[in-house]
């Protein structure tokens, strides 16, 4: 299992908190009736890439919303830079992924109940 440094964990928490707020504003304007949460943020050792895992409900809209967010990742990164620019030297590149752990848990739960 990969160990993360204290600095990586601090930056991850900071990015997660700010990305949740940015996506909340984006959600209000674009995706009515859908829930987007930032479940995990992992930052590379050189702090240049932030891998952001999103949990999207209902999950059938996940790929559509993810591709839309990926297309607007430059503007999202710019907004993130305005918010955390004084706390970090380099604003990390953003990579978005779908966190399907809840779907996996539901699938395992369904198999156990059979």
PDB file of C-alpha atoms in Angstrom:
ATOM      1  CA  UNK A   1       0.000   0.000   0.000  1.00  0.00           C
ATOM      2  CA  UNK A   2       1.318   3.394  -0.973  1.00  0.00           C
ATOM      3  CA  UNK A   3       2.112   5.811   1.825  1.00  0.00           C
ATOM      4  CA  UNK A   4       1.373   9.495   1.376  1.00  0.00           C
ATOM      5  CA  UNK A   5       3.399  12.252   3.005  1.00  0.00           C
ATOM      6  CA  UNK A   6       1.915  14.746   5.421  1.00  0.00           C
ATOM      7  CA  UNK A   7       2.214  17.454   2.764  1.00  0.00           C
ATOM      8  CA  UNK A   8       0.378  15.311   0.195  1.00  0.00           C
ATOM      9  CA  UNK A   9      -2.421  14.645   2.682  1.00  0.00           C
ATOM     10  CA  UNK A  10      -2.777  18.360   3.503  1.00  0.00           C
ATOM     11  CA  UNK A  11      -2.924  19.341  -0.166  1.00  0.00           C
ATOM     12  CA  UNK A  12      -5.379  16.502  -0.864  1.00  0.00           C
ATOM     13  CA  UNK A  13      -7.729  17.678   1.870  1.00  0.00           C
ATOM     14  CA  UNK A  14      -7.461  21.290   0.697  1.00  0.00           C
ATOM     15  CA  UNK A  15      -8.184  20.359  -2.926  1.00  0.00           C
ATOM     16  CA  UNK A  16     -11.052  18.073  -1.872  1.00  0.00           C
ATOM     17  CA  UNK A  17     -12.716  20.809   0.191  1.00  0.00           C
ATOM     18  CA  UNK A  18     -12.396  23.435  -2.534  1.00  0.00           C
ATOM     19  CA  UNK A  19     -13.386  21.072  -5.369  1.00  0.00           C
ATOM     20  CA  UNK A  20     -16.500  20.087  -3.453  1.00  0.00           C
ATOM     21  CA  UNK A  21     -17.470  23.755  -3.247  1.00  0.00           C
ATOM     22  CA  UNK A  22     -16.682  24.390  -6.928  1.00  0.00           C
ATOM     23  CA  UNK A  23     -18.675  21.340  -8.035  1.00  0.00           C
ATOM     24  CA  UNK A  24     -21.563  22.390  -5.786  1.00  0.00           C
ATOM     25  CA  UNK A  25     -21.790  25.693  -7.651  1.00  0.00           C
ATOM     26  CA  UNK A  26     -21.468  23.889 -10.988  1.00  0.00           C
ATOM     27  CA  UNK A  27     -24.138  21.426  -9.913  1.00  0.00           C
ATOM     28  CA  UNK A  28     -26.601  24.202  -9.085  1.00  0.00           C
ATOM     29  CA  UNK A  29     -26.193  25.791 -12.508  1.00  0.00           C
ATOM     30  CA  UNK A  30     -26.002  22.709 -14.767  1.00  0.00           C
ATOM     31  CA  UNK A  31     -27.086  19.432 -13.185  1.00  0.00           C
ATOM     32  CA  UNK A  32     -30.419  19.845 -11.425  1.00  0.00           C
ATOM     33  CA  UNK A  33     -31.519  16.791  -9.448  1.00  0.00           C
ATOM     34  CA  UNK A  34     -28.116  15.093  -9.530  1.00  0.00           C
ATOM     35  CA  UNK A  35     -25.699  14.650  -6.681  1.00  0.00           C
ATOM     36  CA  UNK A  36     -21.954  15.043  -7.256  1.00  0.00           C
ATOM     37  CA  UNK A  37     -19.581  14.438  -4.370  1.00  0.00           C
ATOM     38  CA  UNK A  38     -15.799  14.415  -4.205  1.00  0.00           C
ATOM     39  CA  UNK A  39     -15.007  11.136  -2.479  1.00  0.00           C
ATOM     40  CA  UNK A  40     -11.197  10.954  -2.708  1.00  0.00           C
ATOM     41  CA  UNK A  41      -8.404  13.241  -3.879  1.00  0.00           C
ATOM     42  CA  UNK A  42      -4.905  11.861  -4.336  1.00  0.00           C
ATOM     43  CA  UNK A  43      -1.993  14.169  -5.130  1.00  0.00           C
ATOM     44  CA  UNK A  44       1.248  12.897  -6.704  1.00  0.00           C
ATOM     45  CA  UNK A  45       4.527  13.244  -4.818  1.00  0.00           C
ATOM     46  CA  UNK A  46       5.611  16.268  -6.855  1.00  0.00           C
ATOM     47  CA  UNK A  47       2.190  17.902  -6.290  1.00  0.00           C
ATOM     48  CA  UNK A  48       1.690  18.347 -10.037  1.00  0.00           C
ATOM     49  CA  UNK A  49      -1.331  16.076 -10.564  1.00  0.00           C
ATOM     50  CA  UNK A  50      -4.464  15.726  -8.466  1.00  0.00           C
ATOM     51  CA  UNK A  51      -6.568  12.646  -9.147  1.00  0.00           C
ATOM     52  CA  UNK A  52     -10.127  13.462  -8.139  1.00  0.00           C
ATOM     53  CA  UNK A  53     -12.639  10.653  -7.668  1.00  0.00           C
ATOM     54  CA  UNK A  54     -16.264  11.715  -8.036  1.00  0.00           C
ATOM     55  CA  UNK A  55     -19.314   9.868  -6.816  1.00  0.00           C
ATOM     56  CA  UNK A  56     -22.289  10.739  -9.008  1.00  0.00           C
ATOM     57  CA  UNK A  57     -25.891   9.881  -8.203  1.00  0.00           C
ATOM     58  CA  UNK A  58     -27.892   8.671 -10.078  1.00  0.00           C
ATOM     59  CA  UNK A  59     -25.066   6.631 -11.546  1.00  0.00           C
ATOM     60  CA  UNK A  60     -26.580   6.292 -15.026  1.00  0.00           C
ATOM     61  CA  UNK A  61     -25.630   9.935 -15.669  1.00  0.00           C
ATOM     62  CA  UNK A  62     -22.067   9.402 -14.403  1.00  0.00           C
ATOM     63  CA  UNK A  63     -20.204   9.131 -17.701  1.00  0.00           C
ATOM     64  CA  UNK A  64     -22.077  12.077 -19.225  1.00  0.00           C
ATOM     65  CA  UNK A  65     -21.381  14.354 -16.253  1.00  0.00           C
ATOM     66  CA  UNK A  66     -17.763  13.157 -15.981  1.00  0.00           C
ATOM     67  CA  UNK A  67     -17.045  13.922 -19.639  1.00  0.00           C
ATOM     68  CA  UNK A  68     -18.629  17.376 -19.256  1.00  0.00           C
ATOM     69  CA  UNK A  69     -16.483  18.098 -16.192  1.00  0.00           C
ATOM     70  CA  UNK A  70     -13.373  16.860 -18.010  1.00  0.00           C
ATOM     71  CA  UNK A  71     -14.121  19.222 -20.904  1.00  0.00           C
ATOM     72  CA  UNK A  72     -14.342  22.155 -18.504  1.00  0.00           C
ATOM     73  CA  UNK A  73     -11.328  21.071 -16.418  1.00  0.00           C
ATOM     74  CA  UNK A  74      -9.263  24.127 -17.455  1.00  0.00           C
ATOM     75  CA  UNK A  75     -11.842  26.555 -16.084  1.00  0.00           C
ATOM     76  CA  UNK A  76     -12.282  24.396 -12.966  1.00  0.00           C
ATOM     77  CA  UNK A  77      -8.498  24.419 -12.466  1.00  0.00           C
ATOM     78  CA  UNK A  78      -8.495  28.209 -12.867  1.00  0.00           C
ATOM     79  CA  UNK A  79     -11.163  28.563 -10.197  1.00  0.00           C
ATOM     80  CA  UNK A  80      -9.228  26.185  -7.945  1.00  0.00           C
ATOM     81  CA  UNK A  81      -6.110  28.299  -8.516  1.00  0.00           C
ATOM     82  CA  UNK A  82      -7.940  31.450  -7.442  1.00  0.00           C
ATOM     83  CA  UNK A  83      -9.022  29.717  -4.239  1.00  0.00           C
ATOM     84  CA  UNK A  84      -5.826  27.922  -3.173  1.00  0.00           C
ATOM     85  CA  UNK A  85      -3.188  29.967  -5.018  1.00  0.00           C
ATOM     86  CA  UNK A  86      -1.821  31.487  -1.829  1.00  0.00           C
ATOM     87  CA  UNK A  87      -1.495  28.096  -0.126  1.00  0.00           C
ATOM     88  CA  UNK A  88       0.419  26.145  -2.788  1.00  0.00           C
ATOM     89  CA  UNK A  89       3.182  26.922  -5.248  1.00  0.00           C
ATOM     90  CA  UNK A  90       1.877  24.839  -8.126  1.00  0.00           C
ATOM     91  CA  UNK A  91      -1.789  24.408  -8.940  1.00  0.00           C
ATOM     92  CA  UNK A  92      -2.031  20.712  -9.814  1.00  0.00           C
ATOM     93  CA  UNK A  93      -3.391  19.410 -13.111  1.00  0.00           C
ATOM     94  CA  UNK A  94      -6.785  17.834 -12.503  1.00  0.00           C
ATOM     95  CA  UNK A  95      -7.684  14.296 -13.519  1.00  0.00           C
ATOM     96  CA  UNK A  96     -11.259  13.219 -12.881  1.00  0.00           C
ATOM     97  CA  UNK A  97     -12.415   9.636 -12.348  1.00  0.00           C
ATOM     98  CA  UNK A  98     -15.691   8.033 -11.340  1.00  0.00           C
ATOM     99  CA  UNK A  99     -15.681   6.442  -7.894  1.00  0.00           C
ATOM    100  CA  UNK A 100     -17.912   3.417  -8.359  1.00  0.00           C
ATOM    101  CA  UNK A 101     -17.340   1.950  -4.910  1.00  0.00           C
ATOM    102  CA  UNK A 102     -20.997   2.494  -3.896  1.00  0.00           C
ATOM    103  CA  UNK A 103     -22.212   0.594  -6.968  1.00  0.00           C
ATOM    104  CA  UNK A 104     -19.766  -2.183  -6.144  1.00  0.00           C
ATOM    105  CA  UNK A 105     -21.019  -2.334  -2.550  1.00  0.00           C
ATOM    106  CA  UNK A 106     -24.634  -2.532  -3.753  1.00  0.00           C
ATOM    107  CA  UNK A 107     -23.693  -5.329  -6.163  1.00  0.00           C
ATOM    108  CA  UNK A 108     -21.941  -7.346  -3.426  1.00  0.00           C
ATOM    109  CA  UNK A 109     -24.840  -6.712  -1.052  1.00  0.00           C
ATOM    110  CA  UNK A 110     -27.301  -7.969  -3.679  1.00  0.00           C
ATOM    111  CA  UNK A 111     -25.235 -11.106  -4.212  1.00  0.00           C
ATOM    112  CA  UNK A 112     -25.125 -11.789  -0.479  1.00  0.00           C
ATOM    113  CA  UNK A 113     -28.907 -11.467  -0.144  1.00  0.00           C
ATOM    114  CA  UNK A 114     -29.531 -14.039  -2.894  1.00  0.00           C
TER     115      UNK A 114
END
